[in-house]
Coordinates of C-alpha atoms in Angstrom, one line a residue:
M1 CA 46.6 -32.9 -120.8
T2 CA 47.2 -29.4 -121.4
A3 CA 44.6 -26.3 -121.3
S4 CA 45.6 -26.6 -125.0
D5 CA 44.7 -29.2 -125.8
V6 CA 41.0 -29.5 -123.8
I7 CA 38.3 -28.9 -126.8
L8 CA 35.1 -27.6 -125.1
C9 CA 31.5 -27.9 -126.3
G10 CA 30.8 -25.2 -128.9
I11 CA 27.1 -25.3 -128.5
C12 CA 27.3 -24.7 -124.6
D13 CA 30.7 -22.2 -125.0
A14 CA 27.7 -20.4 -127.3
Q15 CA 26.0 -19.8 -123.6
H16 CA 28.8 -18.9 -122.1
V17 CA 29.3 -22.2 -120.8
S18 CA 32.5 -24.3 -121.0
H19 CA 31.9 -27.9 -120.9
V20 CA 34.6 -30.2 -121.7
A21 CA 33.9 -31.9 -125.8
D22 CA 33.7 -35.8 -125.9
Y23 CA 32.2 -35.8 -128.9
W24 CA 33.3 -34.1 -132.7
C25 CA 30.8 -32.8 -135.6
P26 CA 33.4 -32.3 -138.2
E27 CA 30.5 -30.6 -140.8
C28 CA 29.9 -28.3 -138.1
G29 CA 33.8 -27.7 -137.9
E30 CA 32.4 -27.7 -133.5
G31 CA 33.0 -29.6 -129.7
L32 CA 29.4 -31.8 -127.9
C33 CA 29.3 -32.3 -124.8
S34 CA 27.4 -35.6 -124.8
P35 CA 23.8 -33.9 -123.4
C36 CA 24.1 -31.7 -127.2
K37 CA 25.6 -34.3 -129.0
N38 CA 21.8 -36.4 -128.3
Y39 CA 20.1 -33.0 -129.4
H40 CA 22.8 -32.7 -132.0
G41 CA 21.7 -36.1 -133.1
V42 CA 18.2 -35.2 -132.7
S43 CA 17.7 -32.4 -135.4
K44 CA 16.6 -32.5 -138.6
A45 CA 19.6 -30.1 -139.6
S46 CA 22.4 -32.0 -138.0
R47 CA 20.8 -35.8 -137.5
Q48 CA 23.1 -37.5 -140.9
H49 CA 26.5 -36.0 -139.7
G50 CA 29.0 -38.1 -138.6
V51 CA 30.3 -37.9 -135.5
I52 CA 33.2 -38.8 -134.0
S53 CA 34.5 -39.3 -130.3
I54 CA 37.2 -36.7 -129.4
D55 CA 39.3 -39.3 -128.4
D56 CA 39.4 -40.6 -132.8
Y57 CA 39.6 -36.6 -133.6
K58 CA 42.9 -36.3 -131.6
K59 CA 44.0 -39.0 -133.7
L60 CA 43.9 -37.4 -136.6
P61 CA 47.1 -35.9 -138.7
A62 CA 46.7 -32.3 -138.3
E63 CA 45.7 -31.3 -142.1
I64 CA 43.0 -33.7 -141.8
C65 CA 41.2 -31.4 -138.7
K66 CA 42.4 -27.9 -140.8
I67 CA 39.8 -29.6 -143.5
E68 CA 37.4 -27.4 -143.8
Q69 CA 33.1 -28.6 -144.7
N70 CA 32.3 -25.6 -146.6
C71 CA 33.8 -22.5 -149.4
T72 CA 35.4 -20.2 -147.0
E73 CA 34.7 -17.9 -149.9
H74 CA 31.1 -17.6 -150.2
D75 CA 30.8 -20.1 -146.6
K76 CA 28.5 -21.8 -149.0
K77 CA 28.6 -25.9 -148.5
F78 CA 30.7 -27.6 -150.6
Q79 CA 28.8 -29.5 -154.2
M80 CA 30.9 -30.1 -156.3
F81 CA 34.3 -31.3 -157.0
C82 CA 36.2 -30.2 -160.2
P83 CA 39.1 -32.5 -161.0
G84 CA 39.9 -30.0 -163.5
H85 CA 41.2 -27.5 -161.0
D86 CA 41.8 -30.2 -157.9
K87 CA 38.9 -28.3 -155.7
L88 CA 36.1 -28.5 -154.7
C89 CA 34.2 -25.9 -155.1
C90 CA 30.0 -24.5 -153.6
I91 CA 27.0 -23.0 -156.0
I92 CA 28.8 -19.9 -156.2
C93 CA 32.5 -21.4 -157.6
I94 CA 30.3 -23.2 -160.5
S95 CA 29.2 -20.0 -161.4
E96 CA 32.0 -17.9 -160.6
K97 CA 34.9 -19.7 -161.9
H98 CA 33.9 -23.3 -163.2
K99 CA 31.7 -22.5 -166.3
E100 CA 33.7 -24.1 -168.6
C101 CA 34.9 -26.7 -166.7
T102 CA 34.1 -30.6 -167.6
G103 CA 34.7 -34.2 -165.7
M104 CA 32.9 -31.9 -162.1
F105 CA 30.5 -34.7 -159.9
L106 CA 28.6 -34.5 -157.1
I107 CA 30.7 -34.7 -153.8
D108 CA 28.1 -36.4 -151.9
E109 CA 27.6 -39.3 -154.4
A110 CA 31.4 -39.2 -153.6
I111 CA 31.5 -40.2 -149.9
K112 CA 29.6 -42.0 -150.0
S113 CA 31.6 -44.4 -151.3
S114 CA 34.8 -43.3 -149.6
R115 CA 35.2 -45.5 -147.4
S116 CA 34.4 -48.6 -148.6
S117 CA 35.6 -47.6 -152.4
T118 CA 39.7 -48.9 -153.8
L119 CA 41.0 -46.1 -153.2
F120 CA 42.0 -47.0 -149.8
G121 CA 43.4 -50.1 -150.2
S122 CA 45.0 -48.3 -153.4
L123 CA 46.7 -45.7 -150.9
E124 CA 48.3 -48.5 -148.6
E125 CA 48.6 -50.6 -151.2
S126 CA 51.4 -48.1 -153.0
L127 CA 52.4 -46.6 -149.7
K128 CA 54.0 -49.8 -149.2
D129 CA 55.2 -50.4 -152.3
I130 CA 57.0 -46.8 -151.7
Q131 CA 58.3 -48.0 -148.1
E132 CA 59.1 -51.1 -149.7
N133 CA 61.2 -48.7 -152.6
I134 CA 63.1 -46.6 -150.4
E135 CA 64.1 -50.3 -148.3
R136 CA 65.3 -51.5 -150.9
V137 CA 66.6 -47.9 -152.2
V138 CA 68.2 -47.5 -148.5
K139 CA 70.0 -51.7 -148.5
D140 CA 70.9 -50.5 -152.8
R141 CA 73.0 -47.9 -151.6
K142 CA 74.5 -49.4 -148.1
A143 CA 76.1 -51.9 -150.3
N144 CA 76.6 -49.5 -153.1
L145 CA 79.2 -47.7 -149.7
I146 CA 81.0 -51.1 -149.5
E147 CA 81.3 -51.8 -152.6
I148 CA 82.7 -48.0 -153.0
K149 CA 85.4 -49.1 -150.2
Q150 CA 86.1 -51.9 -151.4
Q151 CA 87.1 -49.8 -154.8
H152 CA 89.1 -48.1 -152.7
F153 CA 91.7 -50.3 -151.0
K154 CA 91.7 -52.1 -155.1
S155 CA 92.4 -49.0 -156.4
L156 CA 95.0 -48.1 -153.5
N157 CA 96.9 -52.6 -154.1
D158 CA 96.9 -51.7 -158.0
I159 CA 98.9 -48.0 -157.6
K160 CA 101.2 -49.4 -155.1
D161 CA 101.4 -52.8 -157.3
T162 CA 102.5 -50.2 -160.5
R163 CA 104.1 -48.4 -157.8
Q164 CA 106.6 -52.1 -156.9
K165 CA 106.7 -52.7 -161.0
L166 CA 108.5 -49.5 -161.6
N167 CA 110.6 -49.1 -158.7
S168 CA 110.8 -52.7 -159.9
R169 CA 111.9 -51.9 -163.5
L170 CA 113.4 -48.7 -162.8
D171 CA 115.6 -50.4 -160.1
E172 CA 116.4 -53.4 -163.3
L173 CA 117.4 -50.6 -166.4
E174 CA 119.4 -48.7 -163.6
K175 CA 122.1 -51.5 -163.1
N176 CA 121.8 -52.1 -166.9
I177 CA 123.2 -48.9 -167.3
I178 CA 126.3 -49.0 -164.9
D179 CA 126.6 -52.3 -165.5
D180 CA 126.8 -51.1 -169.7
L181 CA 129.5 -48.0 -167.7
I182 CA 131.5 -50.0 -165.5
S183 CA 132.5 -52.1 -168.6
T184 CA 132.6 -49.6 -171.2
E185 CA 134.9 -47.5 -168.5
T186 CA 136.4 -50.7 -168.8
Q187 CA 137.4 -50.6 -172.5
L188 CA 138.6 -47.1 -172.9
K189 CA 141.0 -47.7 -169.6
L190 CA 142.5 -50.5 -171.2
K191 CA 142.8 -48.7 -174.2
I192 CA 144.8 -46.0 -173.2
E193 CA 146.7 -48.2 -170.0
T194 CA 148.5 -50.6 -174.4
L195 CA 149.3 -47.0 -176.1
L196 CA 150.5 -46.4 -171.9
N197 CA 152.4 -49.4 -172.3
K198 CA 154.0 -49.8 -175.6
L199 CA 155.5 -46.1 -175.4
S200 CA 156.7 -46.8 -171.5
T201 CA 158.5 -49.5 -173.5
K202 CA 160.1 -47.1 -176.8
M203 CA 161.6 -44.8 -173.4
K204 CA 163.4 -47.3 -172.6
T205 CA 164.3 -48.3 -176.0
I206 CA 165.6 -44.7 -176.6
E207 CA 167.1 -44.4 -173.6
L208 CA 169.2 -47.2 -174.1
L209 CA 169.4 -45.6 -178.2
K210 CA 170.8 -42.3 -176.3
T211 CA 173.9 -44.1 -174.2
N212 CA 174.5 -45.7 -176.6
L213 CA 174.8 -43.4 -178.7
M214 CA 177.0 -41.1 -176.4
S215 CA 179.4 -44.6 -176.0
V216 CA 180.5 -44.5 -179.6
K217 CA 180.7 -40.7 -179.6
Q218 CA 183.0 -40.5 -176.3
H219 CA 185.4 -44.1 -176.5
G220 CA 185.2 -45.1 -179.8
S221 CA 187.4 -45.1 -182.6
D222 CA 187.2 -42.8 -185.5
L223 CA 186.2 -46.1 -187.5
Q224 CA 183.7 -47.0 -183.9
A225 CA 182.1 -44.2 -184.5
F226 CA 181.3 -43.7 -187.9
I227 CA 180.0 -46.6 -188.3
G228 CA 178.3 -46.7 -185.3
S229 CA 176.4 -43.1 -186.2
K230 CA 175.5 -45.4 -189.4
M231 CA 174.0 -48.3 -187.6
L232 CA 172.1 -46.1 -184.6
E233 CA 171.0 -43.6 -187.6
K234 CA 168.7 -46.5 -188.5
D235 CA 167.5 -47.2 -185.2
V236 CA 166.3 -44.2 -184.3
T237 CA 164.9 -43.8 -187.5
E238 CA 162.6 -46.9 -187.2
E239 CA 161.2 -44.8 -183.7
L240 CA 160.9 -41.5 -185.9
K241 CA 158.4 -43.5 -187.4
Y242 CA 157.3 -45.3 -184.4
V243 CA 156.5 -41.4 -182.9
Q244 CA 155.6 -40.2 -186.2
N245 CA 152.5 -43.1 -186.2
I246 CA 150.9 -42.8 -182.5
S247 CA 148.4 -40.9 -183.9
E248 CA 147.6 -43.7 -185.6
D249 CA 147.2 -45.8 -181.8
D250 CA 143.8 -46.8 -180.8
G251 CA 144.9 -45.0 -177.3
F252 CA 145.6 -41.8 -178.0
S253 CA 142.4 -40.8 -179.6
Q254 CA 140.7 -38.2 -176.8
L255 CA 138.2 -41.4 -175.4
G256 CA 135.1 -40.3 -172.7
L257 CA 131.6 -41.5 -171.2
K258 CA 128.6 -39.6 -172.0
C259 CA 125.4 -41.4 -170.4
Q260 CA 122.2 -40.4 -172.9
V261 CA 119.3 -41.1 -170.5
D262 CA 116.3 -42.7 -172.8
D263 CA 113.6 -40.2 -173.5
K264 CA 110.6 -42.3 -172.5
I265 CA 112.8 -42.8 -168.9
T266 CA 112.4 -38.3 -168.9
D267 CA 109.2 -37.5 -169.8
I268 CA 108.1 -39.0 -166.4
L269 CA 109.5 -36.3 -165.7
S270 CA 108.6 -33.1 -168.1
E271 CA 105.3 -35.2 -169.9
I272 CA 103.6 -37.0 -167.3
T273 CA 102.1 -35.1 -164.5
A274 CA 99.5 -37.6 -162.6
F275 CA 99.8 -41.6 -161.9
G276 CA 96.3 -41.9 -163.0
S277 CA 93.3 -40.7 -163.2
I278 CA 90.3 -41.2 -160.6
T279 CA 86.7 -40.7 -162.1
I280 CA 83.1 -41.5 -160.8
E281 CA 82.0 -44.3 -163.0
K282 CA 77.4 -44.2 -163.1
S283 CA 75.5 -46.9 -164.4
Q284 CA 72.0 -47.9 -164.2
S285 CA 70.9 -49.0 -160.9
S286 CA 69.5 -52.3 -161.3
I287 CA 67.4 -51.2 -158.3
D288 CA 63.0 -51.7 -160.6
F289 CA 60.7 -49.4 -159.1
G290 CA 56.8 -49.6 -158.9
V291 CA 54.3 -50.3 -157.4
G292 CA 51.4 -53.4 -158.3
H293 CA 51.7 -55.1 -162.0
A294 CA 53.6 -52.6 -163.6
K295 CA 55.3 -51.0 -161.1
Q296 CA 55.2 -47.6 -161.7
A297 CA 54.4 -45.0 -159.5
Q298 CA 50.2 -43.9 -159.2
I299 CA 48.9 -40.9 -158.0
F300 CA 45.2 -41.8 -156.4
T301 CA 42.1 -39.4 -157.7
A302 CA 38.6 -40.2 -155.6
V303 CA 35.4 -41.5 -158.2
P304 CA 32.0 -41.8 -156.9
S305 CA 30.5 -45.4 -156.9
R306 CA 30.9 -47.4 -159.6
S307 CA 27.0 -49.0 -158.2
R308 CA 25.0 -47.2 -161.5
S309 CA 22.7 -49.7 -163.6
M310 CA 22.5 -48.9 -167.1
D311 CA 19.1 -49.4 -167.7
G312 CA 17.7 -45.7 -166.9
I313 CA 21.0 -43.6 -168.6
T314 CA 19.2 -41.4 -171.4
A315 CA 20.9 -38.9 -173.6
S316 CA 20.3 -35.7 -174.5
L317 CA 21.4 -33.9 -177.3
I318 CA 22.0 -30.4 -176.6
G319 CA 25.1 -28.5 -179.2
E320 CA 26.5 -29.3 -182.0
F321 CA 29.1 -27.5 -183.8
R322 CA 31.4 -28.4 -187.0
V323 CA 34.8 -28.7 -186.8
P324 CA 36.4 -26.5 -188.8
A325 CA 37.6 -26.9 -192.5
G326 CA 40.7 -28.2 -193.4
K327 CA 42.4 -28.0 -197.5
S328 CA 41.0 -31.3 -197.9
F329 CA 37.8 -33.8 -196.8
T330 CA 37.8 -33.4 -193.1
C331 CA 38.3 -37.2 -191.1
I332 CA 38.3 -36.9 -187.7
T333 CA 39.5 -40.6 -186.1
G334 CA 40.3 -39.3 -182.9
S335 CA 39.8 -36.9 -180.1
S336 CA 40.1 -35.9 -176.0
V337 CA 39.3 -33.2 -174.0
F338 CA 41.5 -30.9 -172.1
P339 CA 41.1 -30.1 -168.6
D340 CA 40.0 -26.2 -169.3
G341 CA 36.9 -27.6 -171.2
R342 CA 38.5 -27.0 -174.7
M343 CA 38.5 -30.4 -177.6
I344 CA 41.1 -31.5 -180.0
F345 CA 41.0 -33.4 -182.7
A346 CA 42.8 -35.9 -185.2
D347 CA 42.4 -34.7 -189.0
C348 CA 43.5 -38.2 -190.4
N349 CA 44.5 -39.2 -194.2
H350 CA 43.7 -35.6 -196.4
N351 CA 44.6 -32.1 -193.8
H352 CA 47.4 -34.0 -191.0
R353 CA 46.4 -31.7 -188.5
L354 CA 45.0 -31.3 -185.2
V355 CA 42.6 -28.9 -184.3
I356 CA 41.6 -27.5 -180.8
V357 CA 38.4 -25.6 -179.9
Q358 CA 36.5 -23.7 -177.8
S359 CA 33.5 -25.5 -176.0
D360 CA 31.7 -23.4 -178.2
G361 CA 32.5 -24.8 -181.7
N362 CA 35.0 -21.9 -182.4
L363 CA 38.4 -22.4 -183.8
D364 CA 41.3 -22.3 -181.3
T365 CA 44.2 -24.0 -182.9
E366 CA 45.3 -26.1 -186.2
I367 CA 48.6 -27.9 -186.0
P368 CA 50.1 -29.2 -189.5
I369 CA 52.0 -32.4 -188.3
S370 CA 52.7 -33.4 -190.9
P371 CA 54.2 -35.5 -193.4
L372 CA 52.9 -37.4 -191.0
I373 CA 49.4 -38.6 -190.4
P374 CA 47.3 -38.2 -186.8
F375 CA 44.9 -40.9 -186.5
D376 CA 44.3 -40.7 -182.2
V377 CA 45.0 -38.4 -179.7
T378 CA 44.8 -37.3 -175.8
C379 CA 45.3 -34.6 -173.9
I380 CA 48.6 -35.0 -170.9
D381 CA 47.3 -31.2 -170.1
D382 CA 46.1 -28.1 -170.3
K383 CA 48.6 -27.1 -173.8
T384 CA 50.4 -30.8 -174.2
V385 CA 49.0 -33.7 -176.0
A386 CA 50.5 -37.2 -177.4
V387 CA 49.4 -38.4 -180.9
T388 CA 49.7 -41.6 -182.3
T389 CA 50.1 -41.8 -186.1
L390 CA 49.6 -44.2 -189.1
F391 CA 52.3 -45.9 -191.0
N392 CA 55.8 -44.9 -189.0
N393 CA 54.8 -46.6 -186.1
T394 CA 55.4 -43.7 -183.9
I395 CA 53.6 -41.3 -181.2
V396 CA 54.7 -37.7 -180.2
I397 CA 54.4 -35.4 -178.0
V398 CA 53.1 -32.1 -178.7
D399 CA 53.5 -28.5 -177.2
T400 CA 49.4 -27.0 -178.9
E401 CA 51.4 -23.3 -177.8
T402 CA 54.9 -23.0 -179.5
K403 CA 53.7 -26.1 -182.2
Q404 CA 56.3 -28.4 -181.9
F405 CA 56.7 -32.0 -180.8
T406 CA 58.4 -31.9 -177.6
N407 CA 59.4 -36.5 -178.0
T408 CA 58.7 -38.8 -180.4
I409 CA 59.0 -42.3 -179.1
K410 CA 59.0 -45.2 -181.5
T411 CA 56.5 -48.0 -180.9
G412 CA 55.1 -51.4 -183.4
I413 CA 51.9 -50.2 -185.6
C414 CA 50.0 -48.3 -182.7
R415 CA 46.0 -46.7 -182.4
G416 CA 44.1 -45.9 -179.8
I417 CA 46.2 -43.7 -176.8
T418 CA 45.4 -42.1 -173.3
Y419 CA 46.3 -40.5 -170.8
R420 CA 46.2 -41.8 -167.2
Q421 CA 48.6 -40.3 -164.1
G422 CA 52.0 -40.2 -166.2
Q423 CA 51.7 -42.5 -168.6
I424 CA 50.5 -42.4 -171.8
I425 CA 48.7 -45.7 -172.5
Y426 CA 47.9 -47.6 -176.3
C427 CA 47.1 -50.1 -179.0
E428 CA 49.6 -52.0 -180.5
I429 CA 48.2 -54.1 -182.9
G430 CA 49.7 -57.9 -182.4
K431 CA 51.3 -56.5 -179.6
G432 CA 48.3 -55.6 -176.7
I433 CA 47.6 -53.0 -174.3
V434 CA 52.0 -50.6 -173.7
A435 CA 52.2 -47.8 -171.6
I436 CA 55.0 -45.5 -171.3
Q437 CA 55.5 -43.6 -168.8
L438 CA 56.7 -39.6 -169.4
S439 CA 58.7 -39.2 -166.9
N440 CA 61.7 -41.8 -168.2
N441 CA 60.3 -42.7 -171.5
K442 CA 60.4 -47.3 -170.0
V443 CA 57.7 -49.4 -172.5
I444 CA 55.6 -51.3 -170.1
T445 CA 53.4 -54.5 -171.2
I446 CA 50.1 -54.3 -169.9
V447 CA 47.8 -56.6 -171.6
E448 CA 49.3 -59.3 -174.3
D449 CA 46.8 -59.7 -176.9
D450 CA 47.9 -60.8 -180.3
N451 CA 44.3 -60.6 -181.4
I452 CA 44.3 -56.6 -182.0
K453 CA 44.5 -57.0 -185.7
N454 CA 42.2 -53.8 -186.8
D455 CA 42.7 -50.4 -187.1
W456 CA 40.5 -49.8 -185.5
S457 CA 41.3 -50.2 -182.0
Y458 CA 40.9 -47.9 -180.0
I459 CA 41.4 -47.6 -175.6
T460 CA 39.7 -45.7 -172.2
T461 CA 40.7 -46.1 -168.4
S462 CA 37.8 -44.9 -165.6
G463 CA 39.5 -45.3 -162.4
E464 CA 41.1 -48.1 -162.0
N465 CA 40.0 -50.4 -165.0
L466 CA 41.1 -49.6 -168.3
Y467 CA 38.9 -50.6 -171.6
Y468 CA 39.6 -51.5 -175.4
T469 CA 38.5 -52.7 -178.3
D470 CA 39.9 -55.2 -180.8
N471 CA 39.2 -57.8 -183.5
N472 CA 36.6 -55.9 -185.0
S473 CA 33.3 -57.2 -182.1
T474 CA 35.2 -56.9 -178.9
V475 CA 35.5 -54.7 -176.1
K476 CA 37.8 -55.6 -173.2
C477 CA 38.2 -54.7 -169.4
Y478 CA 41.2 -55.2 -168.0
S479 CA 42.9 -53.6 -164.5
V480 CA 45.7 -50.7 -165.1
K481 CA 48.0 -53.6 -162.8
G482 CA 46.7 -56.0 -165.8
D483 CA 44.5 -58.2 -164.5
K484 CA 41.6 -59.4 -167.0
R485 CA 37.6 -57.9 -165.6
W486 CA 35.7 -59.3 -168.8
E487 CA 35.7 -59.7 -171.5
Y488 CA 32.2 -58.8 -174.1
K489 CA 31.4 -59.5 -177.5
N490 CA 28.9 -58.5 -180.8
E491 CA 28.4 -58.9 -183.7
S492 CA 28.7 -55.9 -184.6
I493 CA 31.0 -53.9 -185.3
M494 CA 32.6 -51.7 -182.2
T495 CA 35.3 -49.1 -182.4
G496 CA 34.9 -45.9 -180.7
I497 CA 35.1 -46.5 -176.7
A498 CA 34.3 -44.6 -173.8
A499 CA 33.9 -45.1 -169.9
D500 CA 32.1 -43.2 -167.2
Q501 CA 32.8 -42.6 -163.6
H502 CA 30.4 -46.1 -162.9
G503 CA 32.3 -47.8 -165.1
I504 CA 29.8 -48.0 -167.8
V505 CA 31.0 -48.2 -171.5
Y506 CA 29.6 -46.0 -174.2
G507 CA 31.2 -47.7 -177.1
I508 CA 30.5 -46.9 -181.5
S509 CA 29.4 -50.0 -183.0
N510 CA 26.5 -51.3 -186.1
R511 CA 28.8 -49.5 -188.6
N512 CA 29.7 -46.4 -186.8
T513 CA 25.7 -45.4 -186.8
H514 CA 25.1 -46.5 -182.9
V515 CA 26.4 -46.2 -179.4
V516 CA 26.1 -48.8 -177.4
L517 CA 26.3 -49.1 -173.2
I518 CA 27.9 -52.1 -171.8
S519 CA 27.9 -52.7 -167.8
A520 CA 30.1 -51.9 -165.9
D521 CA 30.6 -55.8 -165.2
G522 CA 30.0 -56.6 -169.1
K523 CA 27.3 -59.4 -168.4
N524 CA 25.0 -56.7 -170.6
S525 CA 23.9 -53.8 -173.4
R526 CA 22.1 -51.2 -174.9
T527 CA 21.5 -49.4 -177.5
L528 CA 21.3 -45.4 -176.6
L529 CA 21.6 -44.1 -179.4
T530 CA 21.6 -45.0 -183.5
E531 CA 21.2 -43.0 -186.6
K532 CA 18.0 -40.9 -185.6
D533 CA 19.6 -39.7 -183.6
V534 CA 21.9 -38.4 -186.3
I535 CA 24.4 -40.8 -185.6
Q536 CA 27.0 -41.1 -188.5
N537 CA 30.2 -42.9 -189.2
A538 CA 31.2 -41.8 -186.4
Y539 CA 34.5 -42.9 -184.7
G540 CA 36.1 -40.5 -182.2
I541 CA 33.4 -41.0 -178.4
Y542 CA 34.0 -38.7 -175.1
F543 CA 32.7 -38.6 -171.7
H544 CA 33.0 -35.6 -169.7
I545 CA 31.7 -34.7 -166.1
N546 CA 28.1 -36.0 -167.0
K547 CA 28.1 -35.0 -171.0
L548 CA 29.5 -37.7 -174.1
Y549 CA 30.6 -36.5 -177.2
V550 CA 30.7 -38.0 -180.1
V551 CA 31.8 -37.2 -183.0
S552 CA 31.7 -37.8 -186.6
S553 CA 34.2 -38.6 -189.5
S554 CA 33.4 -35.5 -191.1
G555 CA 34.2 -33.1 -188.2
V556 CA 30.0 -33.0 -186.7
L557 CA 30.0 -32.4 -182.8
L558 CA 27.5 -34.1 -181.4
E559 CA 27.3 -33.4 -177.2
F560 CA 24.4 -35.1 -175.1
D561 CA 24.0 -34.8 -171.7
I562 CA 24.1 -38.2 -169.4
A563 CA 20.9 -38.5 -166.7

């Protein structure tokens, strides 16, 4: 063990005594020797600290060991966790930087169940799935390399085979034209040689006539000379006629040979600049990535234990305001809350708009989406929302800063919608619960349920569960992997739905004038709010950091503190 690996007891070191630590206190952030560990364990200030052995401490990843137990900025103990900023907060942090943040929860409540929660199991499952996916990719890529090598050899053989066929064909064409050349030359030669033979015969005839003429002239009598010359004149006249007509003989023409190579052959030398081409082909891999039932990558967030009873839950009205009016009657059918605390509402039938307000009810912005009619809305991040629309079977992704659609997704008849970890999840009438992975627009049916027949079907999620209403009087709970948890039936009409971090469901019922609580196991229920609490004709309901927001169709928003 090197000197740098030795951890000293912090208490002894403060007394200028060097003792090697046998234990480590993460909350104190220092080592403890055995005697000091005993004192540490009985001290009122530290008896609840979770002390571990030095050997176990050294097995922790370096990043984990660096985790601070107190706020480094204010030197105060962390008390809350802000999911919007993904940060631990001390009491000063909350007052200075997180006044408007929603969704915050006590970290003491979360850490009590952190080891026993489904988070570690989910992370282990995700890591296992990620590892399996990587192994599949490695196997697939190696197989692709082998396939590319095979394609290389096949292409090489195709090139050589084509070249051989070209050579064979060119050899055949060459032989044909050479044969034609020889045949044509023979024909021309025959014509000329035939004429030469005729002329040779004529030359002999002419020589004979010349000899006869000289003999008659020198040795014949006058009578013989006279008569003989007349006879020779006739023969000479015939030969003159032959010479005069010799140009008409086919063999007398100026004959020659000309070779004209086909243009298609010469194109190879001029116009064809390549034997062919080599390109890269891309196609969709057969690998279907994912984890769990839906085979989608998940990022898990720690949530407090789901152990709270609904019996002691109370609701206190702490705020009320009206959504800024539009050009016509307001009809709010959906709502959601941004991570920064702002709220957004879907104003349906008449105004065809989205309305964003600050936490105090003041108008932030208004986004017209006509001719589309918004039904429900969910926040993706601080500036992006997803909206289901009536009548045209479409979900639109809206950038609230530019007020532009960034994506339009065709669906079935969609109604309630929520967002979870890269997916928008919605109710599709006659089909079930459908998820769309925003990274690639991949569509997955999580739950097949043809009982969703109600135009007022809504959906929400909490932790690893999703909850939705169907067929007017039923609330169903499924895991995000599609495993059924429970089903709750009520004679009253169920529409809007929300859930807290404990899995307790808040549903709007009894013709939109009551808020009903359903236990985390779906076995029990009780009424939390009624029309006496000013609940009137409400569809939108949202739970955020111990606050319950209920909005009526006319645009009156009620904010309740849940205790």
